[in-house]
CSV table of C-alpha atoms and ligand atoms in Angstrom, one decimal:
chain,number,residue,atom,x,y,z
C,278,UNK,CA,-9.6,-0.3,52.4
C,279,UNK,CA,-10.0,2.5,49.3
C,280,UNK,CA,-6.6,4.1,50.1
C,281,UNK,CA,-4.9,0.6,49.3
C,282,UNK,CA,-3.5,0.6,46.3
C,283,UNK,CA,-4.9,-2.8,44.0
C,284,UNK,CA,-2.5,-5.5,44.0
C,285,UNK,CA,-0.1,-5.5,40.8
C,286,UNK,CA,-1.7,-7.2,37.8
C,287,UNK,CA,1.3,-9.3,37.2
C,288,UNK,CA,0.3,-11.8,34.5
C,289,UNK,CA,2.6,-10.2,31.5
C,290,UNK,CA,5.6,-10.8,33.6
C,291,UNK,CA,4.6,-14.6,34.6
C,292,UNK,CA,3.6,-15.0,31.3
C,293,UNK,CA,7.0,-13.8,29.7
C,294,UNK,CA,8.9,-16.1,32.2
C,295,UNK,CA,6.9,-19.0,31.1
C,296,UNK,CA,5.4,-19.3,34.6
C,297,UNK,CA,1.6,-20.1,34.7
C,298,UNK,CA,-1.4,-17.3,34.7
C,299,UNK,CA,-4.9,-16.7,36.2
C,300,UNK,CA,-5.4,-15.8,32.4
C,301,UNK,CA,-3.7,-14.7,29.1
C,302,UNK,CA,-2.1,-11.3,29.1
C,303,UNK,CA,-2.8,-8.7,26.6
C,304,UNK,CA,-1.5,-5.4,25.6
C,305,UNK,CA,-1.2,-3.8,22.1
C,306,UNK,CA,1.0,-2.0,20.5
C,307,UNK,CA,0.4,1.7,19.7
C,308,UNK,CA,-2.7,1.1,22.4
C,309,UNK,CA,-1.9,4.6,22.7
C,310,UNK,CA,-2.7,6.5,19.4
C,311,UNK,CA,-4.9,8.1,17.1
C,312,UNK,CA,-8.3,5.7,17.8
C,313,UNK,CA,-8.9,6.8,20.9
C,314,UNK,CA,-10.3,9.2,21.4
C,315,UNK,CA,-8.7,11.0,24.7
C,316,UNK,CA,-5.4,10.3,23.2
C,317,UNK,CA,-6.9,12.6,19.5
C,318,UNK,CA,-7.8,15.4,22.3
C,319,UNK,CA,-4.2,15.3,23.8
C,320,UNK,CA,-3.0,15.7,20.0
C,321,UNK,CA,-5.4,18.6,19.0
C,322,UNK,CA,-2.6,21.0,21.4
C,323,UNK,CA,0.8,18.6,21.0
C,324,UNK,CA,2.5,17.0,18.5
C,325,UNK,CA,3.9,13.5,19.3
C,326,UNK,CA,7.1,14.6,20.4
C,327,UNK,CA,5.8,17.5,22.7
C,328,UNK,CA,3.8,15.0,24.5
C,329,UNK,CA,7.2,12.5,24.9
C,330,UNK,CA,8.9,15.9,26.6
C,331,UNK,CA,6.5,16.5,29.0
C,332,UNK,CA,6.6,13.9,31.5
C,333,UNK,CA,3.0,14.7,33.0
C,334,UNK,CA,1.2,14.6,29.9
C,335,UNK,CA,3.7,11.5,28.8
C,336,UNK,CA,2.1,9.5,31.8
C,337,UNK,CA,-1.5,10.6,31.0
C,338,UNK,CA,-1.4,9.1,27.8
C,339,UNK,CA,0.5,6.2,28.7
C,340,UNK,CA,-1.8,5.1,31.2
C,341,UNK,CA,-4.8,6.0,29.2
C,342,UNK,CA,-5.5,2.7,27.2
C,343,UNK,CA,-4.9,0.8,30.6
C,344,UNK,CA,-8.2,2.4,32.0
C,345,UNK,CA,-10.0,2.8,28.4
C,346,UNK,CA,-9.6,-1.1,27.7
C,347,UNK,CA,-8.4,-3.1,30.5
C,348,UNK,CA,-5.0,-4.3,28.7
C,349,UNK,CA,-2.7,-6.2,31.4
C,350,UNK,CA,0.7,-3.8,30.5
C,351,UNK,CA,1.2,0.0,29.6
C,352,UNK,CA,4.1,0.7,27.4
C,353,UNK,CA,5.8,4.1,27.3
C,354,UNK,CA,4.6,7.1,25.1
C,355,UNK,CA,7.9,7.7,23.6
C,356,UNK,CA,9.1,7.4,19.8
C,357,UNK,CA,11.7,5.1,18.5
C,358,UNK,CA,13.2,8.2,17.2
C,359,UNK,CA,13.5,10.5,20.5
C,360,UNK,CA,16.9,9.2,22.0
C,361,UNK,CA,18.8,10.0,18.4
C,362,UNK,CA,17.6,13.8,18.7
C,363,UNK,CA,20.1,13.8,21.5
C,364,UNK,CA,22.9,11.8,19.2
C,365,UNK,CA,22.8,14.7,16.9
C,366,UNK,CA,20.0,13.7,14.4
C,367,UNK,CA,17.3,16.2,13.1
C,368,UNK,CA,14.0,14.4,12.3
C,369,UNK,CA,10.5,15.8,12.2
C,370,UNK,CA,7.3,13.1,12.7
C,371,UNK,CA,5.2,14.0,9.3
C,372,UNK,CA,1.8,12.2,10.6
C,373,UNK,CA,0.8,9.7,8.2
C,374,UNK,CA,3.9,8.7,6.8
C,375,UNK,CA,6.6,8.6,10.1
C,376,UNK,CA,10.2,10.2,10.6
C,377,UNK,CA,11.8,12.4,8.2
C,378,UNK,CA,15.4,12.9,8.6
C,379,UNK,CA,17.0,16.3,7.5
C,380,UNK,CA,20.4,15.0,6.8
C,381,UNK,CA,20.8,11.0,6.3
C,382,UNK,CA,24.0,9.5,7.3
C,383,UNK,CA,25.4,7.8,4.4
C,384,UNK,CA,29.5,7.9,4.6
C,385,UNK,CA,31.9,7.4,7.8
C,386,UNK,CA,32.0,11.2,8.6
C,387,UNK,CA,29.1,11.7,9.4
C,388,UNK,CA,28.3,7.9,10.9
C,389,UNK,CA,31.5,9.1,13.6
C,390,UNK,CA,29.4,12.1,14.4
C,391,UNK,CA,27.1,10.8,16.0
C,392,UNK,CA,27.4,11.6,19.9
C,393,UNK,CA,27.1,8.7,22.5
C,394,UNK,CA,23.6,8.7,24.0
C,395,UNK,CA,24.3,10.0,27.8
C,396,UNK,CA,20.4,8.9,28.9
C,397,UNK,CA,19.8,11.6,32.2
C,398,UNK,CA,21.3,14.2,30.1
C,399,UNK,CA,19.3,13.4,26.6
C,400,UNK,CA,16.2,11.9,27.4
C,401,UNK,CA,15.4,13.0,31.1
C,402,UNK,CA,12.0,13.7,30.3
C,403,UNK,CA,11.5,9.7,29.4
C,404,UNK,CA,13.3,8.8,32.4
C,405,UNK,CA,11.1,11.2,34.6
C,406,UNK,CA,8.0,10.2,32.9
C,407,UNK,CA,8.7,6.7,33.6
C,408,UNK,CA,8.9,7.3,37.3
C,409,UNK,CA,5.5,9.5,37.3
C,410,UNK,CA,3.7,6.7,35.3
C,411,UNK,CA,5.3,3.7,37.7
C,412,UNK,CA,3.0,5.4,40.7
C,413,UNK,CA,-0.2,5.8,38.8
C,414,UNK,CA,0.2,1.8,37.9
C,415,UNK,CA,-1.4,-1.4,38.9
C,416,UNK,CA,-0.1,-3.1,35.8
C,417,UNK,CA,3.6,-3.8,34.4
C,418,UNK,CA,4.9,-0.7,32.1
C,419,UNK,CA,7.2,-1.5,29.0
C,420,UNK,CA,9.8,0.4,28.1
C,421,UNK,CA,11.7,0.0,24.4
C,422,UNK,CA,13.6,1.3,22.1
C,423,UNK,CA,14.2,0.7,18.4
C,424,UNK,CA,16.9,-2.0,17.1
C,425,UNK,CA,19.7,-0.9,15.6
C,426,UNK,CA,18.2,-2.2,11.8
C,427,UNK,CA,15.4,-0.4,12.3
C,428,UNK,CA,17.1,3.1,13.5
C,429,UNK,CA,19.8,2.4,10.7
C,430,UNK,CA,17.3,2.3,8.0
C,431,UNK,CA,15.6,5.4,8.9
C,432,UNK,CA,18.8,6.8,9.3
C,433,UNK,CA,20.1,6.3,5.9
C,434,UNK,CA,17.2,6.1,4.1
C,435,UNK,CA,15.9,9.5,5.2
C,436,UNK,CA,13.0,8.7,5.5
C,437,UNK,CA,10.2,5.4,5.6
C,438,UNK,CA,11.0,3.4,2.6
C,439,UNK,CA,9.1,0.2,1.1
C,440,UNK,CA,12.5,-1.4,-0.4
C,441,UNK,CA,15.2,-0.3,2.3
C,442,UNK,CA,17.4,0.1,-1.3
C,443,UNK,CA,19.8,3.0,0.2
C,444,UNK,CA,20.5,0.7,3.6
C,445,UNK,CA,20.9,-2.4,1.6
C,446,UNK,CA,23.4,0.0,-0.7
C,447,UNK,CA,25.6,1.2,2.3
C,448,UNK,CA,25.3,-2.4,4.0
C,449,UNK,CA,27.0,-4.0,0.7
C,450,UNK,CA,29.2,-1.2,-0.7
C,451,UNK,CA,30.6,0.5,2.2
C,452,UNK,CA,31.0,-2.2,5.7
C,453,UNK,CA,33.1,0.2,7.4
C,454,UNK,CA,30.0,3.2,7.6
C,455,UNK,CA,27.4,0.4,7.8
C,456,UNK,CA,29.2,-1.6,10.6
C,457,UNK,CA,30.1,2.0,12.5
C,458,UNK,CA,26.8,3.0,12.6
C,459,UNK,CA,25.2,-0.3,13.7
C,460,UNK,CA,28.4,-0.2,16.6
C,461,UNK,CA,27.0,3.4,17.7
C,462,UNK,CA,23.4,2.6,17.7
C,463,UNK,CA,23.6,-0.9,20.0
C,464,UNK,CA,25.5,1.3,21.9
C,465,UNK,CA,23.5,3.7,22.4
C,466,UNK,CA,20.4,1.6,23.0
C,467,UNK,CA,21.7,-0.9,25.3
C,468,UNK,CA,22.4,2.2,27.7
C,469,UNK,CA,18.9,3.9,26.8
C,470,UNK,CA,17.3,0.4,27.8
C,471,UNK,CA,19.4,0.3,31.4
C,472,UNK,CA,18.7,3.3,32.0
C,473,UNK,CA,14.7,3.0,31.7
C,474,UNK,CA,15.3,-0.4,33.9
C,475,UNK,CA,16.8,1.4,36.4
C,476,UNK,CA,14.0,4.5,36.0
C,477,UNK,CA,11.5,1.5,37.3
C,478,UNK,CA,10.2,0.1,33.8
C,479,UNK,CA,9.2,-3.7,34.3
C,480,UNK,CA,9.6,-4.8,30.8
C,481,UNK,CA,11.1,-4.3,27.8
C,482,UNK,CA,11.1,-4.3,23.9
C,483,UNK,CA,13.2,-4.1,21.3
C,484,UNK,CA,11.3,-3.0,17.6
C,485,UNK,CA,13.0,-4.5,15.1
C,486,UNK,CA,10.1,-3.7,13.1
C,487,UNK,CA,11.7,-3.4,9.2
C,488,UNK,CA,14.0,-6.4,9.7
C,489,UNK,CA,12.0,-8.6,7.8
C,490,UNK,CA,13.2,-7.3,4.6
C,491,UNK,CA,16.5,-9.1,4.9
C,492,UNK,CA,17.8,-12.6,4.5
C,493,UNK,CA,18.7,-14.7,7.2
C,494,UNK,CA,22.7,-14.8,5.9
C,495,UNK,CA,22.8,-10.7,5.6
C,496,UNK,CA,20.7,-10.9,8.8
C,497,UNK,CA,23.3,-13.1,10.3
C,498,UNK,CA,26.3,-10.8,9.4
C,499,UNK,CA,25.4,-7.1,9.3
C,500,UNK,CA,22.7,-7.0,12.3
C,501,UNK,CA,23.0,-10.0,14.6
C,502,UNK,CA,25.9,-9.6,16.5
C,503,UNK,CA,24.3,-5.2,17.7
C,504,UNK,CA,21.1,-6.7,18.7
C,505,UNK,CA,22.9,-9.6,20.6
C,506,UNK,CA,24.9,-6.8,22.6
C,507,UNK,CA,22.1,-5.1,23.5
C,508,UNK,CA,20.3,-8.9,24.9
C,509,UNK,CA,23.6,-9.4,26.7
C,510,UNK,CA,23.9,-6.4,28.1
C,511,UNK,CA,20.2,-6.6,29.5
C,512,UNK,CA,20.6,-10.1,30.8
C,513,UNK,CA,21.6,-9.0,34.3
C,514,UNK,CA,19.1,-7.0,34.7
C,515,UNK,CA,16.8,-10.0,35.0
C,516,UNK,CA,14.0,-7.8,33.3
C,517,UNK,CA,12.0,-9.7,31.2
C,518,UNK,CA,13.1,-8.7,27.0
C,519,UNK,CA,10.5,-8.9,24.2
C,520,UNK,CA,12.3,-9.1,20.4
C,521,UNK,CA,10.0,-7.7,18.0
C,522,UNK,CA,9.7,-8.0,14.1
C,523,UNK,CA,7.4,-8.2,11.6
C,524,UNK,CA,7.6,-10.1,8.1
C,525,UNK,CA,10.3,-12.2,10.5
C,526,UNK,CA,9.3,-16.2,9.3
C,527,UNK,CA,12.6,-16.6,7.4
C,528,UNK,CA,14.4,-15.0,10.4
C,529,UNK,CA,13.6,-16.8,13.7
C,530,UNK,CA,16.2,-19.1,14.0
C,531,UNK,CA,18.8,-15.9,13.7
C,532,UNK,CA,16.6,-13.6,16.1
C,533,UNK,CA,16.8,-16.0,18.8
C,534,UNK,CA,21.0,-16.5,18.3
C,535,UNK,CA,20.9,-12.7,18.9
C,536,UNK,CA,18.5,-12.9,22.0
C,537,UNK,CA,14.9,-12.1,23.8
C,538,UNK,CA,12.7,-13.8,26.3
C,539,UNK,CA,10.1,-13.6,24.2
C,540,UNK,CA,9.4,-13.4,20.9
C,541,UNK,CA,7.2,-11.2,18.8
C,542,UNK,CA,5.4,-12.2,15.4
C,543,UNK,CA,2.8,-11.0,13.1
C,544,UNK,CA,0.2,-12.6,11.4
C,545,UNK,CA,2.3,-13.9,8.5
C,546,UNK,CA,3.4,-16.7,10.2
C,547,UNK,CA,1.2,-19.4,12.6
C,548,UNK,CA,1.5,-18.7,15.7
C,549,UNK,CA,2.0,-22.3,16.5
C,550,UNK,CA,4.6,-22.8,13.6
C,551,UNK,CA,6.8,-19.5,15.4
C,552,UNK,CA,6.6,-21.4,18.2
C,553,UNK,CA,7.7,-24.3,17.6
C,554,UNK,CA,10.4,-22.9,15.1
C,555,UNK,CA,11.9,-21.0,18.0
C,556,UNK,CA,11.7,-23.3,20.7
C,557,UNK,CA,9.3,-23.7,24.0
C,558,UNK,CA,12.7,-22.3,26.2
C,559,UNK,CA,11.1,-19.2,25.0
C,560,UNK,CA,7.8,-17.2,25.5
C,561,UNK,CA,5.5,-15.4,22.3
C,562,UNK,CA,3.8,-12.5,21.8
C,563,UNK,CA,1.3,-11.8,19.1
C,564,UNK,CA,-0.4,-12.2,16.4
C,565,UNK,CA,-3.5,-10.9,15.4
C,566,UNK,CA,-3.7,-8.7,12.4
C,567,UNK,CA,-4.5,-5.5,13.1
C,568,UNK,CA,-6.9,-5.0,10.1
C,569,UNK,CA,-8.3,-7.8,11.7
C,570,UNK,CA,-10.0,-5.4,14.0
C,571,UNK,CA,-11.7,-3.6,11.6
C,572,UNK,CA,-13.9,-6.1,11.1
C,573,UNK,CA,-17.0,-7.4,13.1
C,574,UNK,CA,-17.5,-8.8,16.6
C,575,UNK,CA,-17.7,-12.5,15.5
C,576,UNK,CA,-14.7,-12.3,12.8
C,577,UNK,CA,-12.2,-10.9,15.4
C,578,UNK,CA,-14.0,-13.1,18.4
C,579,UNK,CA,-13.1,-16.4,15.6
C,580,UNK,CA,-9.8,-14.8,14.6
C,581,UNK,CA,-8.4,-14.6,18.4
C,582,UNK,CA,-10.2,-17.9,18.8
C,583,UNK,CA,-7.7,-19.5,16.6
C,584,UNK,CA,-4.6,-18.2,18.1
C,585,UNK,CA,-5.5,-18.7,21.7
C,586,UNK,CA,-6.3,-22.4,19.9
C,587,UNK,CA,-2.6,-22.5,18.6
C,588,UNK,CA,-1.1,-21.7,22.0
C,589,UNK,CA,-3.4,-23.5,24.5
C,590,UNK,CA,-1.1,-25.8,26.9
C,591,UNK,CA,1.3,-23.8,26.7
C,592,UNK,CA,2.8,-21.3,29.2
C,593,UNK,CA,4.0,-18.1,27.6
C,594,UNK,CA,2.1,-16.7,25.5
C,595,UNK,CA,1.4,-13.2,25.7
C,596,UNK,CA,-2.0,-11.4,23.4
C,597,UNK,CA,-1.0,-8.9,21.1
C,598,UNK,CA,-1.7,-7.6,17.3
C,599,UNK,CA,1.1,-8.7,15.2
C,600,UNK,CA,1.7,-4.5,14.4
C,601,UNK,CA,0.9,-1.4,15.7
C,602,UNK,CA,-3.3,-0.5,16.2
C,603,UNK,CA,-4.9,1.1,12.9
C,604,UNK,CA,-5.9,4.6,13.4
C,605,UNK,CA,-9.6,3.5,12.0
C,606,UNK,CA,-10.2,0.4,14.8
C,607,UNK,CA,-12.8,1.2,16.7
C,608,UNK,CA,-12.3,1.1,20.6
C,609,UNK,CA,-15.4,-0.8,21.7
C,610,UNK,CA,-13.8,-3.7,19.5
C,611,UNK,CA,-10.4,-3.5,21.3
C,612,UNK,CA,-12.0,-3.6,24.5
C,613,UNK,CA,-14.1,-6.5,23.7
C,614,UNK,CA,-11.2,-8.1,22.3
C,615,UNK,CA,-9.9,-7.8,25.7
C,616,UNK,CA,-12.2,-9.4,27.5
C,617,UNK,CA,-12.6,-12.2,25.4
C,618,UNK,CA,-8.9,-13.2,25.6
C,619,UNK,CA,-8.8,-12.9,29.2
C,620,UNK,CA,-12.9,-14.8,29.4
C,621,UNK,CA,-11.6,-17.1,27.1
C,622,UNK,CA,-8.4,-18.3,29.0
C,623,UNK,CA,-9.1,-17.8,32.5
C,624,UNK,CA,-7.9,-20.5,34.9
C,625,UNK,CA,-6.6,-22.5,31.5
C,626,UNK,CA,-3.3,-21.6,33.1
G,1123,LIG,O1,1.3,2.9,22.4
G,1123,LIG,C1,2.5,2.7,22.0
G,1123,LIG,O2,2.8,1.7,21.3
G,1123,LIG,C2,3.6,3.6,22.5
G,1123,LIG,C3,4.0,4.6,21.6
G,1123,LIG,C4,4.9,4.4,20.4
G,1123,LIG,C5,5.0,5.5,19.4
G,1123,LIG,N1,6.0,5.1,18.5
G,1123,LIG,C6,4.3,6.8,19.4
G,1123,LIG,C7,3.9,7.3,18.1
G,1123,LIG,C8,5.8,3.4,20.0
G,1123,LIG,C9,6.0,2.1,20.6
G,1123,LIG,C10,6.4,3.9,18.8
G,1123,LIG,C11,7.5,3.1,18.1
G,1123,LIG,C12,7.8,3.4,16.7
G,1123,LIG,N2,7.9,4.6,16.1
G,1123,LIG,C13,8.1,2.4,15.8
G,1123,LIG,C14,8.3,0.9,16.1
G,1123,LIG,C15,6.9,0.3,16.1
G,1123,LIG,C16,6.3,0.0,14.8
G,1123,LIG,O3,5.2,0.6,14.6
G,1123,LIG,O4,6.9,-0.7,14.0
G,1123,LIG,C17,8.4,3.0,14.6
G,1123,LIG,C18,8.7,2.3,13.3
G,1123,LIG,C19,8.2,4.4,14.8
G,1123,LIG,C20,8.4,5.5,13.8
G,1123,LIG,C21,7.1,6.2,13.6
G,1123,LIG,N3,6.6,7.2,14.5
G,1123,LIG,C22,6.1,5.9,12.6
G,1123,LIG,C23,6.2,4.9,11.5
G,1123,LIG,C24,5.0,6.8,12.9
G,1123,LIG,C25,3.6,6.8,12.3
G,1123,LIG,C26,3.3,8.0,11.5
G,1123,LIG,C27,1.8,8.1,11.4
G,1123,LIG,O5,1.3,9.2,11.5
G,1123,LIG,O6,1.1,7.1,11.1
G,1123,LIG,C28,5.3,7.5,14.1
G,1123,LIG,C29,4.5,8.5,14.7
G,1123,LIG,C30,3.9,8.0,16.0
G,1123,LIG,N4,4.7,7.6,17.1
G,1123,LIG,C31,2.6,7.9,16.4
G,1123,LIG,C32,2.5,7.5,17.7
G,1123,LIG,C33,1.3,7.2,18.5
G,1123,LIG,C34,1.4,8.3,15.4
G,1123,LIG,C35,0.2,8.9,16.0
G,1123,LIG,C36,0.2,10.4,16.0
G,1123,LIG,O7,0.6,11.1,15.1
G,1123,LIG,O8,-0.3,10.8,17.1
C-alpha cells in the first residue's frame, strides 16, 4: 500500500478546536531557520527573501523541519515583511538584527501611499508555494501574517527598536497617520490571510509579536479594533486562528475582545495563569523558552514537564516555544523535545 499517501496528522487542528487528541501537538516557530542544518545549506546560495520567491525552494524548506523533527504542523517560509514590498515599502532583511526600512512612514502622505495588497498579483509566489507544499504534506500547514502593531512599528520605526519610541510618538501626536496606517495594514492582511485560506493553508497565525510594549488602555484604542477586523473577517472561513504575542500578561483580556481561537504566550506568564485569564472557550499555544533549549536533556525534559503539568485535563493545548527557535539550539534537542511531548501525553486526551 506504499503509493497511499499516510493519513493526515490532524491533532493541531483538534487540538485548536478544543476537541480531544491521540497526543499533544507540537510545532515551533522559526522550526525553519538557521539551526538546522539543511535549512544553513539552502542559505549559503539565497537570501531569505529569494527563497520566499521561489515557490519550489519555499516548499523545501517549509517541509524540512516536518521530516528533520517530527513536529505535528509546517508553517509557511515567508517573512512578515514580504506582502508590504508589494504595498510600496522598500526593506532589506540585515541578518542578525531583522527589517530595515529605506523610507519610514511617519506623516499622512506617505501613510496614503501605500497601495492596497492585491494578493495573486503581489505575492503569487506565496500563494503558489502554498499549493506545492499542501501535496508534499501529511501534516496541517500554517499560514500568517504580521499584525498590524507589529508591521506599524517596523514601518515607522525604520527599523527593530527596543523602545518602539517613534510608533508610540506618531500613535500620541498625530491619530490621523497612526489610525490610517493601522486602517491600511488590517486591510491588507485580512485579504493576505483569505487569500492563503483559499490557496489550501489549514491554519493560521497572526504575529503580534512587539505588542507587549503597550498598555492595555492604548492597546484597547489604537490597535484593537485592526486586529479585530482581521478575526472577523476570518471567521467564516472556519479555519482555525492563532493570536500571537510575546510580553502579552497585561494584555489578554484585550487580545481576546479583538479575537483568535487560540492563544499564544511566552514564558513570562504561567501557562496555567494565561489560561485561566483568557478563558477555557479558547485553546493555548506555547510556552517554553526558547533559551530553554540550550540547555541539557534533563532541564528541557523538567521544563516541558511543567507545562504539559499546567495544562493536563485540559483540551486545547497546543506545544510551542513561547518565541521563535535560537539560531544556537541544537537539533537533536528539538527532536527529543518532540518526542517527549507527544510520549509524555499520548492517550491523556
Ligand atoms: O519557520 C518559521 O517560523 C517560518 C518563517 C518565518 C520567517 N519570518 C522567516 C525568517 C516567520 C514566521 C517569520 C515571521 C517574522 N519575521 C516575525 C514574527 C515572528 C517573530 O519572530 O516575532 C518577525 C518579527 C519578522 C521580522 C524578521 N525577519 C526578523 C526579526 C528577522 C531576524 C533577523 C535575524 O537574522 O535574526 C527576520 C529574518 C528571518 N525571517 C529569518 C527567518 C528564518 C532569519 C534567518 C535567516 O537569516 O535565514
Amino acid at each position: 500500500m506504499g503509493w497511499l499517501r499516510p493519513r493526515l496528522n490532524d491533532r493541531l487542528i483538534k487540538a485548536c478546536r478544543r476537541q480531544p487528541v491521540d497526543a499533544t501537538p507540537v510545532w515551533f516557530m522559526r522550526q525553519a531557520g538557521r539551526y538546522l542544518p539543511e535549512y544553513r545549506k539552502v542559505r549559503e546560495k539565497h537570501d531569505v527573501i529569494s527563497i520566499c520567491k521561489n515557490p519550489d525552494l519555499c516548499a523545501k524548506v517549509t517541509t524540512m523541519p516536518v521530516e528533520a523533527l517530527g513536529v505535528d504542523a509546517a508553517i509557511m517560509f515567508a517573512d512578515i515583511m514580504l506582502p508590504l514590498q508589494g504595498m510600496g515599502v522598500k526593506f532589506e532583511i540585515k541578518e542578525g538584527l531583522g527589517p530595515l526600512i529605506q523610507e519610514p512612514i511617519r506623516n499622512l502622505d506617505s501613510a496614503n501611499s501605500l497601495a492596497d495588497l492585491d494578493p495573486s498579483n503581489d505575492v503569487p509566489f506565496v500563494l503558489e508555494a502554498i499549493a506545492q507544499t499542501k501535496k508534499m504534506l501529511n501534516v496541517p500547514l500554517i499560514g500568517f501574517s504580521g499584525a498590524p502593531f507589529t508591521l506599524a512599528s517596523y514601518i515607522i520605526e525604520g527599523r527593530p527598536t527596543r523602545d518602539f519610541v517613534n510608533t508610540k510618538a506618531l500613535m500620541y501626536r498625530d491619530p490621523k497617520t497612526w489610525h490610517a496606517l493601522m486602517d491600511k495594514l488590517s486591510t491588507a492582511m485580512a485579504s493576505y490571510l483569505r487569500a492563503q485560506i483559499k490557496a489550501g493553508v489549514d491554519v493560521v497565525q497572526l504575529f503580534d509579536s512587539w505588542v507587549g510594549c503597550l498598555s492595555p488602555q492604548d492597546y484597547h484604542q489604537y490597535v484593537l479594533p485592526y486586529s479585530r477586523r482581521i478575526f472577523k473577517e476570518l471567521e467564516a472561513t472556519g479555519v482555525p486562528r492563532i493570536h500571537f504575542g510575546t510580553g502579552t500578561s497585561n494584555l489578554l483580556e484585550e487580545m481576546k475582545q479583538a479575537g483568535g481561537d487560540v492563544f499564544g504566550v511566552d514564558w513570562r506568564i504561567p501557562i496555567d495563569l494565561a489560561w485561566a485569564r483568557l478563558g477555557s472557550d479558547v485553546a493555548i499555544q506555547g510556552n517554553l523558552d526558547p533559551a530553554v533549549l540550550l540547555g541539557s536533556p534533563e532541564l528541557i525534559r523538567s521544563q516541558a514537564t511543567e507545562i504539559l503539568t499546567k495544562t493536563k485535563g485540559k483540551v486545547g493545548h497546543v506545544f510551542n516555544l513561547g518565541h521563535g527557535m535560537l539560531p544556537e539550539t541544537s537539533p537533536q534537542n528539538v527532536i527529543e523535545l518532540v518526542k517527549f511531548v507527544h510520549d509524555s501525553t499520548k492517550n491523556s486526551g
